[in-house]
Short mmCIF file of N, CA and C in Angstrom, two decimals:
data_model
loop_
_atom_site.label_atom_id
_atom_site.label_comp_id
_atom_site.label_asym_id
_atom_site.label_seq_id
_atom_site.Cartn_x
_atom_site.Cartn_y
_atom_site.Cartn_z
N MET A 1 145.91 -5.46 105.59
CA MET A 1 147.44 -5.66 104.84
C MET A 1 147.91 -4.60 104.47
N THR A 2 148.87 -3.96 105.31
CA THR A 2 148.78 -2.73 104.81
C THR A 2 150.72 -2.47 104.29
N THR A 3 151.01 -3.94 104.34
CA THR A 3 152.55 -4.25 103.77
C THR A 3 152.05 -4.49 102.78
N SER A 4 152.87 -4.17 101.56
CA SER A 4 152.48 -4.63 100.01
C SER A 4 153.34 -6.39 100.26
N PRO A 5 153.10 -7.58 99.35
CA PRO A 5 153.97 -8.59 99.29
C PRO A 5 155.00 -8.06 98.35
N ILE A 6 156.22 -8.46 98.31
CA ILE A 6 157.58 -8.39 98.22
C ILE A 6 157.47 -9.86 97.81
N PRO A 7 158.73 -9.78 96.10
CA PRO A 7 159.06 -10.56 96.12
C PRO A 7 159.94 -12.25 96.82
N ALA A 8 159.70 -13.38 96.82
CA ALA A 8 160.55 -14.00 97.74
C ALA A 8 162.35 -13.89 97.47
N HIS A 9 162.63 -14.08 95.99
CA HIS A 9 163.87 -13.91 95.65
C HIS A 9 164.75 -12.38 96.23
N ALA A 10 163.64 -11.01 96.79
CA ALA A 10 163.96 -10.21 97.24
C ALA A 10 163.87 -9.62 98.75
N LEU A 11 163.84 -11.22 99.52
CA LEU A 11 163.53 -11.11 100.66
C LEU A 11 164.73 -11.86 101.75
N PRO A 12 165.36 -11.35 102.64
CA PRO A 12 166.40 -12.02 103.69
C PRO A 12 165.90 -13.12 104.13
N ASP A 13 166.34 -14.20 104.42
CA ASP A 13 165.91 -15.46 104.93
C ASP A 13 165.02 -14.99 105.76
N ALA A 14 165.31 -13.85 107.09
CA ALA A 14 164.55 -13.50 108.16
C ALA A 14 163.76 -13.07 107.96
N ASP A 15 162.74 -12.59 106.27
CA ASP A 15 161.39 -11.88 106.17
C ASP A 15 161.08 -13.13 105.61
N LEU A 16 161.36 -14.21 104.78
CA LEU A 16 160.79 -15.05 104.17
C LEU A 16 159.08 -15.36 104.90
N LEU A 17 159.39 -15.54 106.23
CA LEU A 17 158.18 -16.32 106.93
C LEU A 17 157.16 -14.87 107.65
N ARG A 18 157.25 -14.00 107.24
CA ARG A 18 156.41 -13.18 107.59
C ARG A 18 154.87 -13.10 107.02
N LEU A 19 154.22 -13.33 108.11
CA LEU A 19 152.36 -13.01 107.65
C LEU A 19 152.51 -12.64 106.57
N ASP A 20 152.94 -11.19 106.75
CA ASP A 20 152.74 -9.94 105.36
C ASP A 20 153.10 -10.38 103.98
N HIS A 21 154.32 -11.38 103.86
CA HIS A 21 154.92 -11.76 103.20
C HIS A 21 154.32 -12.99 101.88
N GLN A 22 153.08 -13.53 102.77
CA GLN A 22 152.78 -14.60 102.32
C GLN A 22 151.80 -14.80 101.20
N VAL A 23 151.55 -14.49 100.11
CA VAL A 23 150.90 -14.68 99.10
C VAL A 23 149.43 -15.45 99.84
N CYS A 24 149.49 -16.51 99.66
CA CYS A 24 148.43 -17.57 100.56
C CYS A 24 147.90 -16.74 101.30
N PHE A 25 148.44 -16.18 102.33
CA PHE A 25 147.78 -15.24 103.19
C PHE A 25 146.75 -14.46 102.71
N SER A 26 147.32 -13.64 102.07
CA SER A 26 146.30 -12.43 101.40
C SER A 26 145.59 -13.14 100.32
N LEU A 27 145.66 -14.15 99.69
CA LEU A 27 144.30 -14.81 98.97
C LEU A 27 143.23 -15.08 100.36
N HIS A 28 144.04 -15.98 101.25
CA HIS A 28 143.02 -16.42 102.22
C HIS A 28 142.05 -15.39 102.76
N ALA A 29 142.88 -14.30 103.10
CA ALA A 29 142.10 -13.14 103.86
C ALA A 29 141.01 -12.55 102.74
N ALA A 30 141.18 -12.20 102.00
CA ALA A 30 140.75 -11.49 100.60
C ALA A 30 139.42 -13.28 100.28
N SER A 31 139.46 -14.40 100.25
CA SER A 31 138.76 -15.18 100.41
C SER A 31 137.65 -15.11 101.35
N ARG A 32 137.96 -15.18 102.67
CA ARG A 32 137.15 -15.15 103.61
C ARG A 32 136.40 -14.00 103.90
N ALA A 33 136.93 -12.74 103.23
CA ALA A 33 136.10 -11.44 103.21
C ALA A 33 134.87 -11.71 102.50
N PHE A 34 135.36 -12.12 100.96
CA PHE A 34 134.22 -12.52 100.08
C PHE A 34 133.17 -13.59 100.40
N GLY A 35 133.77 -14.68 101.59
CA GLY A 35 132.76 -15.46 101.92
C GLY A 35 131.56 -14.98 102.73
N GLY A 36 132.10 -13.79 103.93
CA GLY A 36 130.95 -13.23 104.45
C GLY A 36 130.16 -12.32 103.61
N LEU A 37 130.73 -11.56 102.42
CA LEU A 37 129.80 -11.07 101.42
C LEU A 37 128.96 -11.72 100.75
N TYR A 38 129.15 -12.80 100.53
CA TYR A 38 128.59 -13.88 99.73
C TYR A 38 127.18 -14.60 100.21
N ARG A 39 127.75 -14.35 101.80
CA ARG A 39 126.87 -15.51 102.42
C ARG A 39 125.83 -13.96 103.25
N GLU A 40 125.83 -13.27 103.27
CA GLU A 40 124.73 -11.89 103.51
C GLU A 40 124.01 -11.72 101.94
N ALA A 41 124.96 -11.54 101.02
CA ALA A 41 124.38 -11.19 99.45
C ALA A 41 123.22 -12.79 99.54
N LEU A 42 123.63 -13.91 99.68
CA LEU A 42 122.73 -14.83 98.93
C LEU A 42 121.92 -15.47 99.99
N LYS A 43 121.96 -14.52 101.31
CA LYS A 43 121.04 -15.23 102.52
C LYS A 43 119.34 -15.02 101.67
N ASP A 44 119.35 -13.82 100.94
CA ASP A 44 117.18 -14.10 101.09
C ASP A 44 117.47 -14.79 100.05
N LEU A 45 118.21 -15.45 98.49
CA LEU A 45 117.90 -16.76 97.68
C LEU A 45 117.99 -17.77 98.36
N GLY A 46 118.51 -18.14 99.38
CA GLY A 46 118.85 -19.72 99.96
C GLY A 46 119.18 -20.52 99.72
N LEU A 47 120.78 -19.60 99.54
CA LEU A 47 121.74 -20.18 98.83
C LEU A 47 122.89 -19.91 98.81
N THR A 48 123.88 -21.29 99.46
CA THR A 48 125.15 -21.01 100.24
C THR A 48 126.35 -20.40 99.14
N TYR A 49 127.29 -20.28 98.91
CA TYR A 49 128.32 -19.74 97.86
C TYR A 49 128.84 -20.94 96.71
N PRO A 50 129.03 -21.99 97.81
CA PRO A 50 129.13 -23.21 96.48
C PRO A 50 128.07 -23.39 95.85
N GLN A 51 126.87 -23.55 96.58
CA GLN A 51 125.03 -23.65 95.42
C GLN A 51 125.21 -22.76 94.53
N TYR A 52 125.38 -21.20 95.19
CA TYR A 52 125.68 -19.78 93.92
C TYR A 52 126.11 -20.39 92.91
N LEU A 53 127.24 -21.12 92.77
CA LEU A 53 128.44 -21.22 91.55
C LEU A 53 127.45 -22.18 90.86
N ALA A 54 127.52 -23.02 91.28
CA ALA A 54 126.53 -24.52 90.61
C ALA A 54 125.66 -23.98 89.93
N MET A 55 124.54 -22.94 90.33
CA MET A 55 123.47 -22.40 89.77
C MET A 55 123.74 -21.59 88.31
N LEU A 56 125.22 -20.75 88.95
CA LEU A 56 125.64 -19.98 88.11
C LEU A 56 126.21 -20.96 86.80
N VAL A 57 125.89 -22.43 86.87
CA VAL A 57 126.71 -22.71 85.87
C VAL A 57 125.43 -23.28 85.07
N LEU A 58 124.62 -24.01 86.00
CA LEU A 58 123.49 -24.28 85.17
C LEU A 58 122.39 -22.88 84.74
N TRP A 59 122.41 -22.11 85.05
CA TRP A 59 121.99 -20.82 84.38
C TRP A 59 122.64 -20.13 83.12
N GLU A 60 123.81 -20.22 83.41
CA GLU A 60 124.84 -20.11 81.98
C GLU A 60 125.00 -21.13 80.69
N HIS A 61 124.71 -22.38 81.38
CA HIS A 61 125.17 -23.66 80.40
C HIS A 61 123.96 -24.28 80.38
N GLY A 62 123.44 -24.52 80.83
CA GLY A 62 122.26 -25.08 80.88
C GLY A 62 122.03 -26.53 81.36
N PRO A 63 121.69 -27.82 80.82
CA PRO A 63 121.34 -28.79 81.57
C PRO A 63 123.34 -29.53 81.26
N GLN A 64 123.73 -29.66 82.63
CA GLN A 64 124.59 -30.30 82.41
C GLN A 64 125.53 -31.42 82.71
N GLN A 65 126.46 -32.43 82.83
CA GLN A 65 126.86 -33.64 83.50
C GLN A 65 127.73 -33.28 85.11
N VAL A 66 127.51 -33.88 85.96
CA VAL A 66 127.53 -33.56 87.13
C VAL A 66 129.37 -33.53 86.64
N LYS A 67 130.38 -34.22 86.39
CA LYS A 67 131.55 -34.24 86.25
C LYS A 67 131.85 -33.00 85.41
N THR A 68 131.24 -32.28 84.51
CA THR A 68 131.29 -31.01 83.82
C THR A 68 131.33 -30.24 84.78
N ILE A 69 129.95 -29.71 85.66
CA ILE A 69 130.10 -28.99 86.62
C ILE A 69 131.19 -29.07 87.20
N GLY A 70 131.54 -30.40 88.04
CA GLY A 70 132.70 -30.54 88.88
C GLY A 70 133.99 -29.40 88.15
N GLU A 71 134.27 -29.97 86.98
CA GLU A 71 135.48 -29.53 86.56
C GLU A 71 135.31 -27.89 86.07
N ARG A 72 134.14 -27.62 86.14
CA ARG A 72 133.84 -25.83 86.29
C ARG A 72 134.67 -25.43 87.19
N LEU A 73 133.80 -26.09 88.41
CA LEU A 73 134.18 -25.45 89.79
C LEU A 73 135.05 -25.88 90.78
N HIS A 74 135.92 -26.82 89.76
CA HIS A 74 137.09 -27.26 90.49
C HIS A 74 136.78 -27.76 91.88
N LEU A 75 135.53 -28.83 91.96
CA LEU A 75 135.12 -29.58 92.96
C LEU A 75 135.16 -30.76 92.64
N ASP A 76 135.38 -31.94 93.68
CA ASP A 76 135.64 -33.26 93.45
C ASP A 76 133.88 -33.60 93.29
N SER A 77 133.50 -35.18 92.98
CA SER A 77 132.23 -35.53 93.19
C SER A 77 131.86 -35.55 94.85
N GLY A 78 132.98 -35.51 95.41
CA GLY A 78 132.62 -35.76 97.20
C GLY A 78 132.45 -34.54 97.45
N THR A 79 132.27 -33.52 97.12
CA THR A 79 131.84 -32.42 97.70
C THR A 79 130.73 -31.83 96.90
N LEU A 80 131.06 -32.16 95.45
CA LEU A 80 130.12 -31.56 94.45
C LEU A 80 128.55 -32.36 94.94
N SER A 81 128.42 -33.92 95.16
CA SER A 81 126.98 -34.69 95.02
C SER A 81 126.33 -33.99 96.31
N PRO A 82 127.02 -34.01 97.49
CA PRO A 82 126.06 -33.16 98.47
C PRO A 82 125.26 -32.09 98.41
N LEU A 83 126.42 -31.14 97.81
CA LEU A 83 125.61 -29.49 96.99
C LEU A 83 124.51 -30.40 96.28
N LEU A 84 124.60 -30.64 95.16
CA LEU A 84 123.85 -31.15 94.27
C LEU A 84 122.31 -31.67 94.44
N LYS A 85 122.51 -32.99 95.51
CA LYS A 85 121.71 -32.92 96.68
C LYS A 85 120.66 -32.16 97.04
N ARG A 86 121.77 -30.96 97.62
CA ARG A 86 120.78 -30.30 98.67
C ARG A 86 119.73 -29.11 97.72
N LEU A 87 120.42 -29.05 96.56
CA LEU A 87 119.50 -27.87 95.42
C LEU A 87 118.54 -29.01 95.19
N GLU A 88 118.51 -29.89 94.76
CA GLU A 88 117.69 -30.77 94.47
C GLU A 88 116.55 -30.79 95.37
N SER A 89 116.53 -31.24 96.68
CA SER A 89 116.05 -31.22 98.05
C SER A 89 115.44 -29.91 97.85
N ALA A 90 115.77 -28.69 97.12
CA ALA A 90 114.96 -27.39 97.65
C ALA A 90 114.15 -27.67 96.37
N GLY A 91 114.05 -28.20 95.68
CA GLY A 91 113.56 -27.63 94.05
C GLY A 91 114.01 -27.54 93.45
N LEU A 92 115.11 -26.88 93.24
CA LEU A 92 116.22 -25.83 92.21
C LEU A 92 116.63 -26.39 90.96
N VAL A 93 117.02 -28.28 91.27
CA VAL A 93 117.32 -29.14 90.03
C VAL A 93 117.06 -30.45 90.41
N VAL A 94 116.95 -30.72 88.66
CA VAL A 94 116.82 -32.27 89.21
C VAL A 94 118.26 -33.04 88.79
N ARG A 95 117.87 -33.85 89.21
CA ARG A 95 119.13 -34.94 88.57
C ARG A 95 118.67 -36.19 88.01
N GLY A 96 119.32 -36.62 87.19
CA GLY A 96 118.80 -37.76 86.36
C GLY A 96 120.17 -38.45 85.40
N ARG A 97 119.84 -39.65 85.46
CA ARG A 97 120.99 -40.64 84.80
C ARG A 97 120.99 -40.19 83.29
N SER A 98 121.71 -40.26 82.46
CA SER A 98 121.67 -40.09 81.07
C SER A 98 121.26 -41.59 80.28
N PRO A 99 120.61 -41.17 79.33
CA PRO A 99 120.16 -42.54 78.71
C PRO A 99 120.94 -43.28 78.32
N GLN A 100 122.15 -42.23 77.67
CA GLN A 100 122.96 -42.76 76.96
C GLN A 100 123.93 -43.76 77.44
N ASP A 101 124.50 -42.98 78.87
CA ASP A 101 125.28 -43.96 79.92
C ASP A 101 125.13 -43.73 81.01
N GLU A 102 124.53 -44.80 81.50
CA GLU A 102 123.80 -45.07 83.23
C GLU A 102 124.56 -44.65 83.89
N ARG A 103 126.40 -44.53 83.68
CA ARG A 103 126.90 -44.00 84.46
C ARG A 103 127.43 -42.08 84.81
N SER A 104 126.83 -41.72 83.77
CA SER A 104 126.61 -40.25 83.82
C SER A 104 125.47 -39.44 84.24
N VAL A 105 125.50 -38.67 85.15
CA VAL A 105 124.50 -37.81 85.88
C VAL A 105 124.06 -36.68 85.34
N THR A 106 123.39 -36.37 84.29
CA THR A 106 122.77 -34.79 84.14
C THR A 106 121.71 -34.12 85.36
N VAL A 107 122.42 -32.84 85.52
CA VAL A 107 121.66 -32.14 86.21
C VAL A 107 121.02 -30.55 85.77
N ARG A 108 119.71 -30.51 86.02
CA ARG A 108 119.06 -29.21 85.19
C ARG A 108 117.91 -29.04 86.05
N LEU A 109 117.75 -27.23 85.44
CA LEU A 109 117.21 -26.43 86.27
C LEU A 109 115.37 -27.13 86.35
N THR A 110 114.88 -26.69 87.56
CA THR A 110 114.08 -26.67 87.69
C THR A 110 113.00 -25.26 86.90
N ASP A 111 111.55 -25.48 87.08
CA ASP A 111 111.12 -24.11 87.13
C ASP A 111 111.58 -23.14 88.03
N ALA A 112 111.97 -23.87 89.19
CA ALA A 112 112.00 -22.89 90.65
C ALA A 112 113.11 -22.17 90.19
N GLY A 113 114.25 -23.17 90.15
CA GLY A 113 115.65 -22.76 90.02
C GLY A 113 115.49 -22.01 88.54
N ALA A 114 115.24 -22.21 87.47
CA ALA A 114 115.76 -21.18 86.40
C ALA A 114 114.70 -19.45 86.90
N ASP A 115 113.34 -19.88 87.87
CA ASP A 115 113.05 -18.68 88.29
C ASP A 115 114.35 -17.66 88.81
N LEU A 116 114.61 -18.42 90.03
CA LEU A 116 115.78 -17.60 90.55
C LEU A 116 116.69 -17.25 90.77
N ARG A 117 117.12 -17.30 88.98
CA ARG A 117 118.34 -16.59 88.37
C ARG A 117 117.99 -14.75 88.39
N GLU A 118 116.89 -14.58 87.89
CA GLU A 118 115.98 -13.06 88.27
C GLU A 118 116.29 -12.53 89.83
N ARG A 119 116.04 -13.14 90.46
CA ARG A 119 116.61 -12.74 91.68
C ARG A 119 117.79 -12.62 92.12
N ALA A 120 118.23 -13.66 91.22
CA ALA A 120 120.38 -13.42 91.61
C ALA A 120 120.86 -12.34 91.22
N LEU A 121 119.94 -11.94 90.01
CA LEU A 121 120.63 -10.65 89.27
C LEU A 121 121.35 -9.51 90.03
N PRO A 122 120.88 -8.88 90.84
CA PRO A 122 121.67 -7.99 92.02
C PRO A 122 123.14 -8.57 92.55
N VAL A 123 123.51 -9.95 92.68
CA VAL A 123 124.62 -10.51 93.62
C VAL A 123 125.75 -9.58 93.01
N PRO A 124 126.19 -9.92 91.71
CA PRO A 124 126.93 -9.21 91.23
C PRO A 124 127.55 -7.87 91.55
N ARG A 125 126.31 -7.14 91.46
CA ARG A 125 126.47 -5.55 91.35
C ARG A 125 126.71 -5.16 92.60
N ARG A 126 126.32 -6.08 93.51
CA ARG A 126 126.76 -5.97 94.68
C ARG A 126 128.17 -6.21 95.35
N ILE A 127 128.52 -7.37 94.82
CA ILE A 127 129.59 -7.51 94.89
C ILE A 127 130.96 -6.98 94.82
N LEU A 128 130.46 -6.58 93.32
CA LEU A 128 131.24 -5.29 92.60
C LEU A 128 131.68 -4.31 93.26
N GLN A 129 130.47 -3.43 93.82
CA GLN A 129 130.50 -2.40 94.62
C GLN A 129 131.09 -2.68 95.64
N ALA A 130 131.05 -4.02 96.75
CA ALA A 130 131.37 -4.32 98.06
C ALA A 130 133.13 -4.09 97.95
N THR A 131 133.65 -4.20 96.37
CA THR A 131 135.08 -4.37 96.57
C THR A 131 135.76 -3.18 96.56
N GLY A 132 135.12 -2.28 95.61
CA GLY A 132 135.88 -0.65 95.57
C GLY A 132 136.28 -0.67 94.39
N LEU A 133 136.61 -1.74 93.85
CA LEU A 133 137.45 -1.78 92.54
C LEU A 133 136.93 -1.67 91.00
N SER A 134 137.49 -0.62 90.44
CA SER A 134 136.96 -0.78 88.98
C SER A 134 136.42 -2.12 87.95
N VAL A 135 135.71 -2.10 86.87
CA VAL A 135 135.60 -3.53 86.09
C VAL A 135 136.92 -3.38 85.83
N PRO A 136 137.75 -2.50 85.04
CA PRO A 136 139.27 -3.02 84.64
C PRO A 136 140.13 -3.32 85.54
N GLU A 137 140.00 -3.52 86.86
CA GLU A 137 140.40 -3.49 87.91
C GLU A 137 140.17 -4.90 88.02
N ILE A 138 139.02 -5.44 88.31
CA ILE A 138 138.45 -6.72 88.20
C ILE A 138 139.08 -7.86 87.21
N VAL A 139 139.01 -7.33 86.23
CA VAL A 139 139.13 -8.12 85.03
C VAL A 139 140.44 -8.18 84.76
N ALA A 140 141.34 -7.47 85.13
CA ALA A 140 143.18 -7.44 85.80
C ALA A 140 143.37 -8.57 86.75
N LEU A 141 142.45 -8.01 88.18
CA LEU A 141 142.58 -9.25 88.58
C LEU A 141 142.32 -10.69 88.60
N GLN A 142 141.26 -10.87 87.68
CA GLN A 142 140.70 -12.81 87.08
C GLN A 142 141.86 -13.02 86.73
N ASP A 143 141.90 -11.82 85.59
CA ASP A 143 143.56 -12.80 84.95
C ASP A 143 144.52 -13.24 85.55
N VAL A 144 145.09 -12.21 86.71
CA VAL A 144 146.10 -12.87 87.30
C VAL A 144 145.63 -14.02 88.54
N LEU A 145 144.67 -14.03 88.67
CA LEU A 145 144.22 -15.00 90.11
C LEU A 145 144.30 -16.33 88.39
N GLY A 146 143.61 -16.36 87.28
CA GLY A 146 143.58 -17.29 86.27
C GLY A 146 144.70 -17.74 86.32
N ARG A 147 145.88 -16.97 85.96
CA ARG A 147 147.54 -17.47 85.47
C ARG A 147 147.94 -18.36 87.07
N LEU A 148 147.45 -17.52 88.19
CA LEU A 148 148.03 -18.32 89.28
C LEU A 148 147.69 -19.38 89.51
N THR A 149 146.35 -19.42 89.02
CA THR A 149 145.62 -21.12 89.17
C THR A 149 146.29 -22.27 88.30
N SER A 150 146.23 -21.72 87.11
CA SER A 150 146.92 -22.23 86.21
C SER A 150 148.39 -23.11 86.50
N ALA A 151 149.18 -22.00 87.26
CA ALA A 151 150.20 -22.71 87.16
C ALA A 151 150.53 -23.33 88.21
N LEU A 152 149.79 -23.36 89.37
CA LEU A 152 149.74 -23.91 90.62
C LEU A 152 149.23 -25.30 90.52
N ASP A 153 147.86 -25.66 89.22
CA ASP A 153 147.36 -26.64 89.18
C ASP A 153 148.62 -27.22 88.06
N GLU A 154 149.24 -26.46 87.68
CA GLU A 154 150.36 -27.87 86.34
C GLU A 154 151.17 -28.67 86.68
N PRO A 155 151.81 -28.43 87.99
CA PRO A 155 152.59 -29.45 88.14
C PRO A 155 151.50 -30.56 89.30
N ARG A 156 150.46 -30.16 89.32
CA ARG A 156 149.89 -31.07 90.21
C ARG A 156 149.24 -32.21 88.58
N GLN A 157 148.92 -31.77 87.56
CA GLN A 157 148.33 -32.26 86.27
C GLN A 157 149.31 -33.09 85.95
N ALA A 158 150.56 -33.05 86.25
CA ALA A 158 151.88 -33.54 85.11
C ALA A 158 152.65 -34.43 85.63
#
């Protein structure tokens, strides 16, 4: 991307459909680049990127209901359930029905899943280094992306 995005109101109609003016394409291209980087970084851990995200939630918060994991990761149960089944098959998590509410499934780390955290510690530094951005730039980017996500989710929630 050699051209910086320009606000839509500042563009003539003829330029509105230029690929390099689409913020969604910039996000898509960055997401694909991150995907490749994470694929390489997570290879030795035997995790996919979505599995890594689920493990991050469990490492940070301990046992969680499937619904809570889905909310934190912005994933529906149709996507999350197969992902958790694969983590369970790999021996990293255990899923079980809550004794208080049979409809609720709780996910917890196994010893192997907890031990994997130590091996995953270098991943965030590797990713940060690959971005070429400083920590304050990453924090600012996360802030902007968080606000963007909220703004885009808001109309769907209404």
